[in-house]
Coordinates of C-alpha atoms in Angstrom, one line a residue:
Chain A
M1 CA -4.0 24.1 -24.4
N2 CA -1.0 23.3 -26.4
D3 CA 0.2 19.7 -26.2
D4 CA 3.8 20.2 -25.3
V5 CA 4.3 23.3 -23.3
I6 CA 2.5 24.6 -20.2
N7 CA 2.8 28.3 -19.7
K8 CA 2.0 30.8 -17.1
D9 CA -1.5 31.5 -18.5
Q10 CA -2.4 27.8 -18.4
I11 CA -1.2 27.5 -14.9
H12 CA -3.4 30.4 -14.0
K13 CA -6.4 28.8 -15.6
L14 CA -5.8 25.5 -13.7
S15 CA -5.4 27.4 -10.5
Q16 CA -8.9 28.9 -11.1
L17 CA -10.2 25.3 -11.4
V18 CA -8.8 24.3 -8.0
R19 CA -9.7 27.8 -6.6
I20 CA -6.2 28.7 -5.3
N21 CA -4.9 32.3 -5.5
M22 CA -1.4 32.4 -6.8
T23 CA 1.0 35.3 -7.2
D24 CA 2.7 36.0 -10.6
L25 CA 5.9 34.7 -9.0
E26 CA 4.3 31.4 -8.0
E27 CA 2.7 31.0 -11.5
N28 CA 6.0 31.6 -13.2
A29 CA 7.9 29.2 -11.0
M30 CA 5.2 26.5 -11.4
A31 CA 5.2 26.9 -15.2
K32 CA 8.9 26.4 -15.3
D33 CA 8.9 23.0 -13.5
M34 CA 5.6 21.7 -14.8
G35 CA 6.9 21.0 -18.3
K36 CA 9.7 18.8 -16.9
I37 CA 7.2 16.9 -14.6
L38 CA 4.8 16.4 -17.5
D39 CA 7.6 15.2 -19.8
Y40 CA 8.5 12.7 -17.2
V41 CA 5.0 11.3 -16.7
K42 CA 4.6 11.2 -20.5
K43 CA 6.9 8.2 -20.4
L44 CA 3.6 6.2 -19.8
Q45 CA 2.8 6.6 -23.5
E46 CA 5.5 4.0 -24.2
V47 CA 3.4 1.3 -22.5
D48 CA 0.9 -0.7 -24.5
V49 CA -2.3 -1.4 -22.5
E50 CA -5.5 -3.2 -23.1
E51 CA -8.8 -1.5 -22.1
N52 CA -10.1 -4.8 -20.5
D53 CA -7.3 -4.7 -17.9
K54 CA -9.3 -2.1 -16.0
N55 CA -9.8 -3.1 -12.4
K56 CA -8.8 -6.7 -13.0
H57 CA -6.9 -7.0 -9.8
L58 CA -9.1 -5.0 -7.4
L59 CA -8.8 -6.7 -4.0
V60 CA -10.5 -3.8 -2.3
K61 CA -14.2 -3.4 -2.9
N62 CA -16.4 -0.6 -1.8
V63 CA -18.4 -1.6 1.3
L64 CA -21.8 0.0 1.5
R65 CA -24.1 0.2 4.4
E66 CA -27.7 1.3 5.1
D67 CA -28.2 5.1 5.2
V68 CA -28.5 5.3 9.0
V69 CA -26.3 7.2 11.6
T70 CA -23.6 4.9 13.0
N71 CA -20.9 7.2 14.2
T72 CA -22.8 8.3 17.3
D73 CA -19.6 9.3 19.1
I74 CA -19.4 12.6 17.2
D75 CA -21.9 15.3 18.2
T76 CA -23.1 18.0 15.9
K77 CA -22.2 20.9 18.2
S78 CA -18.5 20.0 18.4
L79 CA -18.4 19.7 14.6
I80 CA -20.1 23.1 14.0
E81 CA -17.7 24.7 16.5
M82 CA -14.8 23.7 14.3
S83 CA -15.8 26.5 12.0
E84 CA -14.2 29.9 12.4
E85 CA -17.6 31.7 12.2
T86 CA -20.8 30.3 13.5
Q87 CA -24.2 31.6 14.5
D88 CA -27.2 29.9 16.2
G89 CA -25.7 26.4 15.5
F90 CA -25.0 27.2 11.8
V91 CA -21.7 27.8 10.0
K92 CA -21.7 31.4 8.8
V93 CA -20.2 32.3 5.4
K94 CA -20.0 35.4 3.1
N95 CA -22.5 36.1 0.4
M96 CA -22.3 34.2 -2.9
F97 CA -21.7 37.4 -4.9
Chain B
M1 CA 12.6 -3.9 22.1
I2 CA 8.9 -3.7 22.8
K3 CA 8.8 -7.3 24.0
D4 CA 11.7 -6.7 26.2
L5 CA 10.2 -3.6 27.7
H6 CA 6.9 -5.4 28.2
E7 CA 8.5 -8.2 30.2
K8 CA 10.5 -5.7 32.3
I9 CA 7.3 -3.7 33.2
K10 CA 5.5 -7.0 34.0
N11 CA 8.4 -8.2 36.2
K12 CA 8.6 -4.8 37.9
E13 CA 12.2 -4.4 36.7
I14 CA 11.3 -1.0 35.2
T15 CA 8.2 1.3 35.5
I16 CA 6.2 2.9 32.8
R17 CA 7.2 6.2 34.2
Q18 CA 10.9 5.4 33.8
I19 CA 10.4 4.4 30.2
V20 CA 8.5 7.6 29.5
D21 CA 11.1 9.8 31.4
E22 CA 13.9 8.2 29.3
C23 CA 12.0 9.2 26.1
L24 CA 11.3 12.7 27.4
R25 CA 14.9 13.1 28.4
N26 CA 16.1 12.2 24.9
I27 CA 13.6 14.6 23.5
E28 CA 14.9 17.4 25.7
I29 CA 18.5 16.6 24.7
H30 CA 18.0 16.2 20.9
D31 CA 14.8 17.9 19.8
K32 CA 16.0 21.4 20.2
D33 CA 18.2 20.7 17.2
I34 CA 16.4 17.9 15.4
K35 CA 12.9 19.4 15.7
A36 CA 11.1 16.1 15.2
F37 CA 8.1 17.1 17.4
L38 CA 5.5 19.8 16.9
E39 CA 3.9 19.2 20.3
I40 CA 4.4 17.1 23.4
Y41 CA 1.0 16.1 24.8
N42 CA 0.0 17.5 28.2
D43 CA -1.9 14.4 29.3
I44 CA 1.0 11.9 29.5
D45 CA 0.7 11.5 33.3
E46 CA -3.0 10.5 33.0
Q47 CA -2.1 8.0 30.3
I48 CA 0.6 6.4 32.5
V49 CA -2.0 5.9 35.3
V50 CA -4.4 4.2 32.9
A51 CA -1.6 1.9 31.5
Q52 CA -0.3 1.0 35.0
K53 CA -3.8 0.1 36.0
M54 CA -4.0 -2.3 33.1
F55 CA -0.8 -4.0 34.3
D56 CA -2.1 -4.2 37.8
E57 CA -5.3 -5.7 36.7
G58 CA -3.6 -8.2 34.4
K59 CA -5.2 -6.6 31.3
A60 CA -1.9 -5.4 29.8
T61 CA -1.0 -6.2 26.2
M62 CA 2.4 -5.9 24.5
L63 CA 1.8 -2.2 23.7
T64 CA 0.5 -1.2 27.1
G65 CA 2.7 1.6 28.6
I66 CA 4.9 1.8 25.5
P67 CA 5.5 5.4 24.3
L68 CA 4.8 6.4 20.7
A69 CA 4.6 9.5 18.5
L70 CA 1.9 10.3 16.0
K71 CA 2.6 11.8 12.6
D72 CA 0.8 15.2 12.5
N73 CA -1.9 13.9 10.1
I74 CA -3.4 11.2 12.3
L75 CA -6.3 12.4 14.4
R76 CA -6.4 12.2 18.2
K77 CA -9.6 13.6 19.7
G78 CA -9.2 16.9 21.4
F79 CA -5.6 17.5 20.2
V80 CA -4.3 19.4 17.2
S81 CA -3.6 17.5 14.0
S82 CA -2.4 20.0 11.4
A83 CA -0.8 17.9 8.6
S84 CA 2.0 20.5 9.1
S85 CA -0.1 23.0 7.2
K86 CA -1.0 26.6 8.2
I87 CA -4.5 25.9 7.1
L88 CA -5.0 23.4 10.0
D89 CA -2.5 24.8 12.5
K90 CA -5.2 25.1 15.2
Y91 CA -7.5 22.3 14.0
K92 CA -8.4 20.1 17.0
A93 CA -9.6 16.6 16.0
S94 CA -13.3 16.0 16.9
Y95 CA -12.9 12.2 16.8
D96 CA -10.2 9.6 17.2
S97 CA -8.7 7.8 14.2
T98 CA -9.2 4.1 14.4
V99 CA -5.5 3.4 14.9
V100 CA -5.4 5.8 17.9
K101 CA -8.5 4.2 19.3
L102 CA -7.0 0.7 19.0
L103 CA -3.8 1.8 20.7
Q104 CA -5.6 3.8 23.4
D105 CA -7.6 0.7 24.2
Q106 CA -4.3 -1.1 24.8
G107 CA -3.0 1.6 27.1
A108 CA -0.3 2.9 24.7
I109 CA 1.3 6.2 25.7
F110 CA 1.0 9.0 23.2
I111 CA 4.0 11.3 23.7
G112 CA 3.4 13.9 21.0
R113 CA 2.8 14.7 17.4
A114 CA 5.7 14.7 14.9
N115 CA 6.6 16.9 12.0
M116 CA 6.0 16.1 8.3
D117 CA 5.9 17.5 4.8
E118 CA 2.7 19.5 4.4
F119 CA -0.2 17.1 3.7
A120 CA 2.5 14.4 3.4
M121 CA 3.7 15.9 0.1
G122 CA 7.5 15.6 0.0
S123 CA 10.5 13.4 0.6
S124 CA 12.5 15.5 3.0
T125 CA 10.1 17.2 5.6
E126 CA 11.3 20.5 4.1
N127 CA 7.7 21.2 3.0
S128 CA 6.4 21.5 6.6
A129 CA 4.9 24.9 7.3
F130 CA 6.4 24.7 10.8
G131 CA 10.1 24.3 10.1
V132 CA 12.6 21.7 9.0
T133 CA 13.4 18.4 10.9
L134 CA 17.1 17.4 10.8
N135 CA 18.5 14.0 10.3
P136 CA 19.8 12.7 13.7
H137 CA 22.8 11.0 12.0
D138 CA 24.0 14.2 10.3
Q139 CA 22.3 17.5 11.0
T140 CA 23.2 19.0 7.6
R141 CA 21.0 16.3 6.0
V142 CA 17.3 15.7 5.7
P143 CA 15.5 12.9 7.7
G144 CA 13.6 11.9 4.5
G145 CA 9.8 12.4 4.3
S146 CA 7.1 12.8 4.5
S147 CA 7.2 11.0 7.9
G148 CA 10.6 12.7 8.7
G149 CA 9.6 13.7 12.2
P150 CA 8.3 10.3 13.3
A151 CA 11.4 8.6 11.8
A152 CA 13.8 11.0 13.4
A153 CA 12.0 10.7 16.8
V154 CA 12.3 6.9 16.7
A155 CA 16.0 7.1 15.6
Y156 CA 17.1 9.3 18.5
G157 CA 15.1 7.5 21.1
G158 CA 12.4 10.1 21.7
V159 CA 9.8 7.3 21.4
V160 CA 9.9 3.5 21.1
Y161 CA 7.9 3.6 17.9
A162 CA 5.8 6.0 15.8
L163 CA 2.8 5.9 13.5
G164 CA 3.2 7.5 10.1
T165 CA 1.5 7.4 6.7
D166 CA 2.9 6.1 3.5
T167 CA 1.5 7.2 0.1
G168 CA 4.5 6.7 -2.1
G169 CA 7.3 5.8 0.3
S170 CA 6.6 8.3 3.1
I171 CA 7.4 5.8 5.8
R172 CA 10.0 3.6 4.2
Q173 CA 12.2 6.3 2.8
P174 CA 12.6 8.3 6.0
A175 CA 13.0 5.0 7.9
S176 CA 15.9 4.2 5.6
F177 CA 17.4 7.7 5.9
C178 CA 17.2 7.6 9.7
G179 CA 18.4 3.9 10.1
V180 CA 15.1 2.5 11.4
C181 CA 12.4 0.0 10.2
G182 CA 9.2 0.9 8.3
I183 CA 6.5 -0.9 6.5
Y184 CA 3.8 -0.1 3.9
P185 CA 1.2 -2.8 4.6
T186 CA -1.2 -4.3 2.0
Y187 CA -3.6 -1.5 1.0
G188 CA -6.8 -2.0 3.1
S189 CA -5.1 -3.8 5.9
V190 CA -5.0 -0.8 8.3
S191 CA -7.9 1.5 8.6
R192 CA -7.5 5.0 7.1
Y193 CA -10.3 6.4 9.2
G194 CA -8.9 9.5 10.9
A195 CA -5.9 10.0 8.7
I196 CA -5.9 13.3 6.8
A197 CA -6.3 12.1 3.2
M198 CA -3.8 12.7 0.5
G199 CA -4.1 9.9 -2.2
S200 CA -6.9 7.7 -1.1
S201 CA -6.0 4.7 -3.3
L202 CA -2.4 4.8 -2.0
D203 CA -2.5 6.0 1.6
Q204 CA -1.9 3.6 4.5
I205 CA -1.1 4.2 8.2
S206 CA 1.7 2.1 9.6
P207 CA 4.5 1.9 12.1
I208 CA 8.1 3.1 12.2
T209 CA 10.2 1.1 14.7
K210 CA 13.7 0.2 15.8
T211 CA 13.4 -3.6 15.0
T212 CA 11.5 -5.9 12.6
E213 CA 10.0 -7.7 15.6
D214 CA 8.5 -4.4 16.8
L215 CA 7.2 -3.7 13.3
K216 CA 5.3 -7.0 13.4
I217 CA 3.9 -6.3 16.9
V218 CA 2.5 -2.9 16.1
F219 CA 1.3 -3.9 12.6
E220 CA -0.6 -6.8 14.0
A221 CA -2.2 -4.5 16.6
L222 CA -3.5 -2.2 13.9
A223 CA -4.4 -4.7 11.1
V224 CA -8.1 -5.2 11.8
C225 CA -11.2 -4.7 9.7
D226 CA -12.9 -1.3 10.4
K227 CA -16.5 -0.5 9.3
N228 CA -15.5 3.2 9.2
D229 CA -13.2 2.7 6.3
A230 CA -15.0 1.5 3.2
T231 CA -11.7 0.1 1.8
S232 CA -10.9 -1.9 4.9
L233 CA -10.3 -5.6 4.1
P234 CA -12.7 -8.2 5.6
E235 CA -11.2 -10.4 8.3
N236 CA -11.8 -13.7 6.4
I237 CA -9.3 -12.9 3.6
R238 CA -6.5 -11.8 5.9
K239 CA -3.6 -14.3 6.3
H240 CA -2.1 -15.0 9.7
G241 CA 0.1 -18.0 8.9
K242 CA 3.8 -18.2 9.5
M243 CA 5.9 -18.1 6.4
E244 CA 9.5 -18.1 5.4
S245 CA 11.2 -16.1 2.6
K246 CA 13.6 -18.3 0.7
K247 CA 13.7 -17.1 -2.9
I248 CA 14.6 -13.4 -3.3
G249 CA 14.1 -11.7 -6.7
I250 CA 16.6 -9.0 -7.7
P251 CA 15.4 -6.7 -10.6
K252 CA 18.8 -5.8 -12.0
N253 CA 17.4 -3.8 -14.9
F254 CA 15.6 -1.5 -12.4
L255 CA 18.7 -0.6 -10.5
E256 CA 20.2 1.8 -13.0
G257 CA 20.9 5.2 -11.7
V258 CA 21.3 4.1 -8.1
D259 CA 24.2 5.9 -6.3
E260 CA 27.4 3.8 -6.2
D261 CA 27.7 3.5 -2.4
V262 CA 24.0 2.5 -2.1
L263 CA 24.4 -0.1 -4.8
E264 CA 27.6 -1.5 -3.2
N265 CA 25.8 -1.8 0.2
F266 CA 22.9 -3.4 -1.6
N267 CA 25.1 -6.0 -3.4
Q268 CA 26.9 -6.8 -0.1
T269 CA 23.5 -7.4 1.6
V270 CA 22.4 -9.7 -1.2
E271 CA 25.7 -11.6 -0.9
K272 CA 25.2 -12.1 2.8
L273 CA 21.6 -13.4 2.3
K274 CA 23.0 -15.7 -0.4
N275 CA 25.7 -17.0 1.9
S276 CA 23.1 -17.7 4.6
G277 CA 21.2 -20.0 2.3
H278 CA 18.8 -17.8 0.4
E279 CA 18.3 -18.4 -3.3
I280 CA 18.9 -15.3 -5.4
V281 CA 16.9 -15.1 -8.6
D282 CA 17.4 -12.5 -11.3
I283 CA 14.1 -11.0 -12.4
D284 CA 13.1 -8.5 -15.0
L285 CA 10.6 -5.8 -14.1
M286 CA 9.2 -4.4 -17.4
Y287 CA 6.3 -2.4 -16.0
A288 CA 7.1 -1.7 -12.4
P289 CA 9.6 1.1 -13.4
Y290 CA 6.6 3.0 -14.7
S291 CA 5.2 3.2 -11.2
L292 CA 6.6 6.7 -10.6
P293 CA 5.1 8.3 -13.6
V294 CA 1.8 6.5 -12.8
Y295 CA 2.1 7.9 -9.3
Y296 CA 2.6 11.4 -10.4
I297 CA -0.7 11.2 -12.3
L298 CA -2.9 9.3 -9.9
M299 CA -1.6 11.0 -6.7
P300 CA -2.1 14.6 -7.8
A301 CA -5.5 13.7 -9.2
E302 CA -6.5 12.3 -5.9
V303 CA -4.9 15.2 -4.1
S304 CA -6.8 17.8 -6.0
T305 CA -10.0 16.0 -5.1
N306 CA -9.1 15.4 -1.4
L307 CA -7.7 18.8 -0.7
S308 CA -10.7 20.7 -2.1
R309 CA -12.4 20.1 1.3
H310 CA -9.8 22.5 2.9
D311 CA -11.6 25.7 2.0
G312 CA -11.8 27.3 5.4
I313 CA -15.5 27.0 5.8
R314 CA -16.3 24.1 8.1
Y315 CA -12.9 23.8 9.8
G316 CA -9.4 25.2 9.7
K317 CA -8.3 28.8 9.2
R318 CA -10.3 31.1 7.0
I319 CA -9.1 34.2 5.1
N320 CA -12.3 36.1 4.4
A321 CA -12.9 38.1 1.2
G322 CA -15.9 40.0 -0.1
N323 CA -17.8 36.9 -1.2
I324 CA -17.6 33.2 -0.5
I325 CA -15.9 32.2 -3.8
D326 CA -13.1 34.7 -3.2
T327 CA -12.9 33.4 0.4
Y328 CA -12.0 30.0 -1.0
F329 CA -9.3 31.5 -3.3
N330 CA -7.8 33.6 -0.5
T331 CA -7.8 30.9 2.1
K332 CA -6.1 28.3 -0.1
G333 CA -3.8 30.9 -1.7
E334 CA -2.5 32.2 1.6
L335 CA -2.4 29.0 3.6
F336 CA -1.3 26.2 1.3
G337 CA 2.4 25.7 0.7
F338 CA 3.9 25.8 -2.8
E339 CA 4.2 22.0 -3.2
T340 CA 0.5 21.6 -2.1
K341 CA -0.5 24.1 -4.7
R342 CA 1.6 22.5 -7.4
R343 CA 0.1 19.0 -6.9
S344 CA -3.4 20.5 -6.8
V345 CA -2.8 22.2 -10.1
L346 CA -1.1 19.1 -11.6
G347 CA -4.2 17.1 -10.5
A348 CA -6.5 19.5 -12.2
Y349 CA -4.5 19.2 -15.4
V350 CA -4.4 15.4 -15.6
L351 CA -8.1 15.3 -15.0
S352 CA -9.0 18.1 -17.4
H353 CA -11.0 17.6 -20.6
G354 CA -8.8 16.5 -23.4
Y355 CA -6.1 15.2 -21.1
K356 CA -7.9 12.8 -18.9
D357 CA -7.7 10.0 -21.5
A358 CA -4.0 10.4 -22.1
F359 CA -3.0 10.8 -18.4
Y360 CA -5.5 9.6 -15.8
D361 CA -7.2 6.8 -17.7
K362 CA -3.9 5.5 -19.1
S363 CA -2.3 5.5 -15.7
I364 CA -5.1 3.4 -14.3
L365 CA -4.5 0.8 -17.0
V366 CA -0.7 0.8 -16.5
R367 CA -1.3 0.3 -12.8
E368 CA -3.1 -2.9 -13.7
K369 CA -0.2 -4.0 -15.8
I370 CA 2.1 -3.4 -12.9
K371 CA -0.1 -5.4 -10.6
S372 CA -0.2 -8.3 -13.1
E373 CA 3.6 -8.2 -13.4
F374 CA 4.1 -8.5 -9.7
K375 CA 1.6 -11.3 -9.5
E376 CA 3.5 -13.3 -12.2
I377 CA 6.8 -12.7 -10.6
F378 CA 5.6 -13.7 -7.1
E379 CA 4.8 -17.2 -8.7
K380 CA 8.6 -17.5 -9.0
V381 CA 10.0 -15.7 -5.9
D382 CA 8.9 -15.1 -2.3
V383 CA 10.0 -11.5 -2.1
I384 CA 11.6 -8.9 -4.3
M385 CA 14.6 -6.8 -3.0
T386 CA 15.7 -3.3 -4.0
P387 CA 17.4 -0.5 -2.2
T388 CA 14.8 1.6 -0.3
S389 CA 16.0 4.8 -2.0
P390 CA 18.6 5.4 -4.8
T391 CA 20.6 7.8 -2.5
L392 CA 21.7 8.2 1.1
A393 CA 20.0 11.0 3.1
F394 CA 20.7 14.1 1.0
K395 CA 21.7 17.6 2.1
Q396 CA 19.0 20.1 3.1
G397 CA 18.1 22.3 0.1
E398 CA 19.8 19.9 -2.3
K399 CA 16.6 18.9 -4.1
S400 CA 14.1 21.5 -2.9
S401 CA 14.4 23.6 -6.0
N402 CA 14.2 20.6 -8.4
P403 CA 10.9 18.8 -7.9
L404 CA 11.6 16.0 -10.3
A405 CA 14.9 15.1 -8.5
M406 CA 12.9 15.1 -5.2
Y407 CA 10.2 12.8 -6.8
L408 CA 12.8 10.3 -7.9
A409 CA 13.8 9.6 -4.3
D410 CA 10.6 7.5 -4.3
V411 CA 11.3 5.5 -7.4
F412 CA 11.6 2.1 -5.6
T413 CA 9.1 2.6 -2.7
V414 CA 6.3 3.9 -4.9
T415 CA 6.0 0.5 -6.7
A416 CA 4.3 -1.0 -3.6
N417 CA 1.7 1.7 -3.3
I418 CA 0.8 1.5 -7.0
A419 CA 0.5 -2.3 -6.8
Q420 CA -1.1 -2.0 -3.3
I421 CA 1.3 -4.7 -2.0
P422 CA 3.3 -4.7 1.3
A423 CA 6.9 -3.6 1.5
V424 CA 9.4 -3.0 4.3
S425 CA 12.5 -0.9 4.7
I426 CA 15.2 -2.5 6.9
P427 CA 18.5 -0.9 7.9
S428 CA 21.5 -2.5 6.1
G429 CA 24.5 -0.8 7.7
K430 CA 26.1 2.6 7.6
N431 CA 28.7 4.3 5.5
N432 CA 32.0 5.6 6.9
D433 CA 30.3 8.9 7.9
G434 CA 27.7 7.0 9.9
L435 CA 24.9 7.6 7.4
P436 CA 22.4 4.6 7.3
F437 CA 21.7 2.5 4.3
G438 CA 18.3 0.7 3.9
V439 CA 17.0 -2.2 1.8
Q440 CA 13.4 -2.7 0.7
F441 CA 11.6 -6.0 0.3
L442 CA 8.2 -6.4 -1.4
A443 CA 5.8 -9.3 -1.0
P444 CA 2.5 -10.4 -2.5
E445 CA -0.6 -8.8 -1.1
L446 CA -1.4 -9.9 2.5
Y447 CA 2.0 -11.6 2.9
E448 CA 3.4 -9.2 5.5
N449 CA 4.8 -12.2 7.4
L450 CA 7.3 -12.9 4.6
L451 CA 8.6 -9.4 5.1
F452 CA 8.9 -9.8 8.9
D453 CA 10.8 -13.0 8.3
I454 CA 13.3 -11.6 5.8
G455 CA 13.6 -8.4 7.8
S456 CA 14.8 -10.1 10.9
K457 CA 17.2 -12.2 8.9
V458 CA 18.8 -9.1 7.5
E459 CA 19.0 -7.6 11.0
N460 CA 20.9 -10.7 12.1
L461 CA 23.3 -10.5 9.2
I462 CA 24.2 -6.8 9.4

């Protein structure tokens, strides 16, 4: 990918990574604005940072627990039923290929 | 307002039914034009019975019997939560969010769910898949966003308060545009369990209310540690003391580009605070102005990760294709709105090989710089004051074809989310056409009380 411009083909490649179908019209529209957005966020290059700043101020820490079921208020059946296609208590999907 | 209603119910001067009917009447009058609500719940009568029983048995709290709206991305078991997206338009929550549970236990009355930008991505509510919400003060203008529906509903009296989510200003900016109060609390103070995720290091659920006092009442009811949210702050570090805001820092260098009328109102509000005995201190913010570019790297990165779960397989709508991979592509392609697609693509870009160092990693480090800067400045001042948004509520369509202009509406609010510190938006008067102004105050982490103090002072001065 070129450093400064982002064209329709690159938008198409990125859309493949996030698995979203887009029309030609959408890809063109997105390419047009993406350059401006990226130019704006590139302002960050002006800031000098030190690598050891990483996570210096983290107030929030991950809270881990034992690997046991704690959310007993949710039952499997109601979760499976959320899917559009189910069979015998399983979520049904299309073939891989 | 909440306190007053509570006393009146307790003293039998008014019934819960009367309060609810007043809200429903306002909804009937205003919502056919404003379109703040996507659904009015069908179990309001049952909720009233439960709330009344709590009063009768002496178990009522301040929020018992008080009507509220939920933003469409906060789960309520058995009811639709769609995040205003076609992909979830029939999705019924299979569990209650922690905030809903907390309010339910107090006998709160859930009136309905309110419109928003799809997946909370936007500053105008124009990105909703289910239509545009109008600003109650001027129907040619937007209510702000992404919590535009909740803010508009509170503004026209459809509910006493609403719960929204704020990732970059999504509560404070619409609160400002609609002339009501909103808060982004310290990250980790309110549980995110049951909020449809957008940017997980930024998202918080919090209230939109008519008064600062109400903001405090609802916030305190929600701010509890929750084992279902791994980033929920433990009880022992939360602060509950009473505090006063005396020294107010004004970052003059940051206020360039603010609309003239907004700046004039801001300066007048500063002057009033000064005349009422507050010390005004000029401060320089070197790094905080970089919050918006940091945000437009971190947020899309988190969006592209969080939204990958919406593939139509386990829940939500599915558009089948010949195989499962094409089914993912079809489902997202047909059911995601354009802004949602744009942020997913942008997220993939900033995380992609060769760009991650320059974008994502750099933004993490600048975020730390911004946090350090706020920490240093809060040694010198109690709170920092800015306008909530650089403009008044803008016209519909004015910014929808220019994403960067839309993003800049969040330039002041987003600083709090990046630093994970609390901030409020408080109404600071109206212009000659009746459009509301708002001012924002930021405080050090866990010092929400400083914000409630200064907020009520501003209310008294305006």
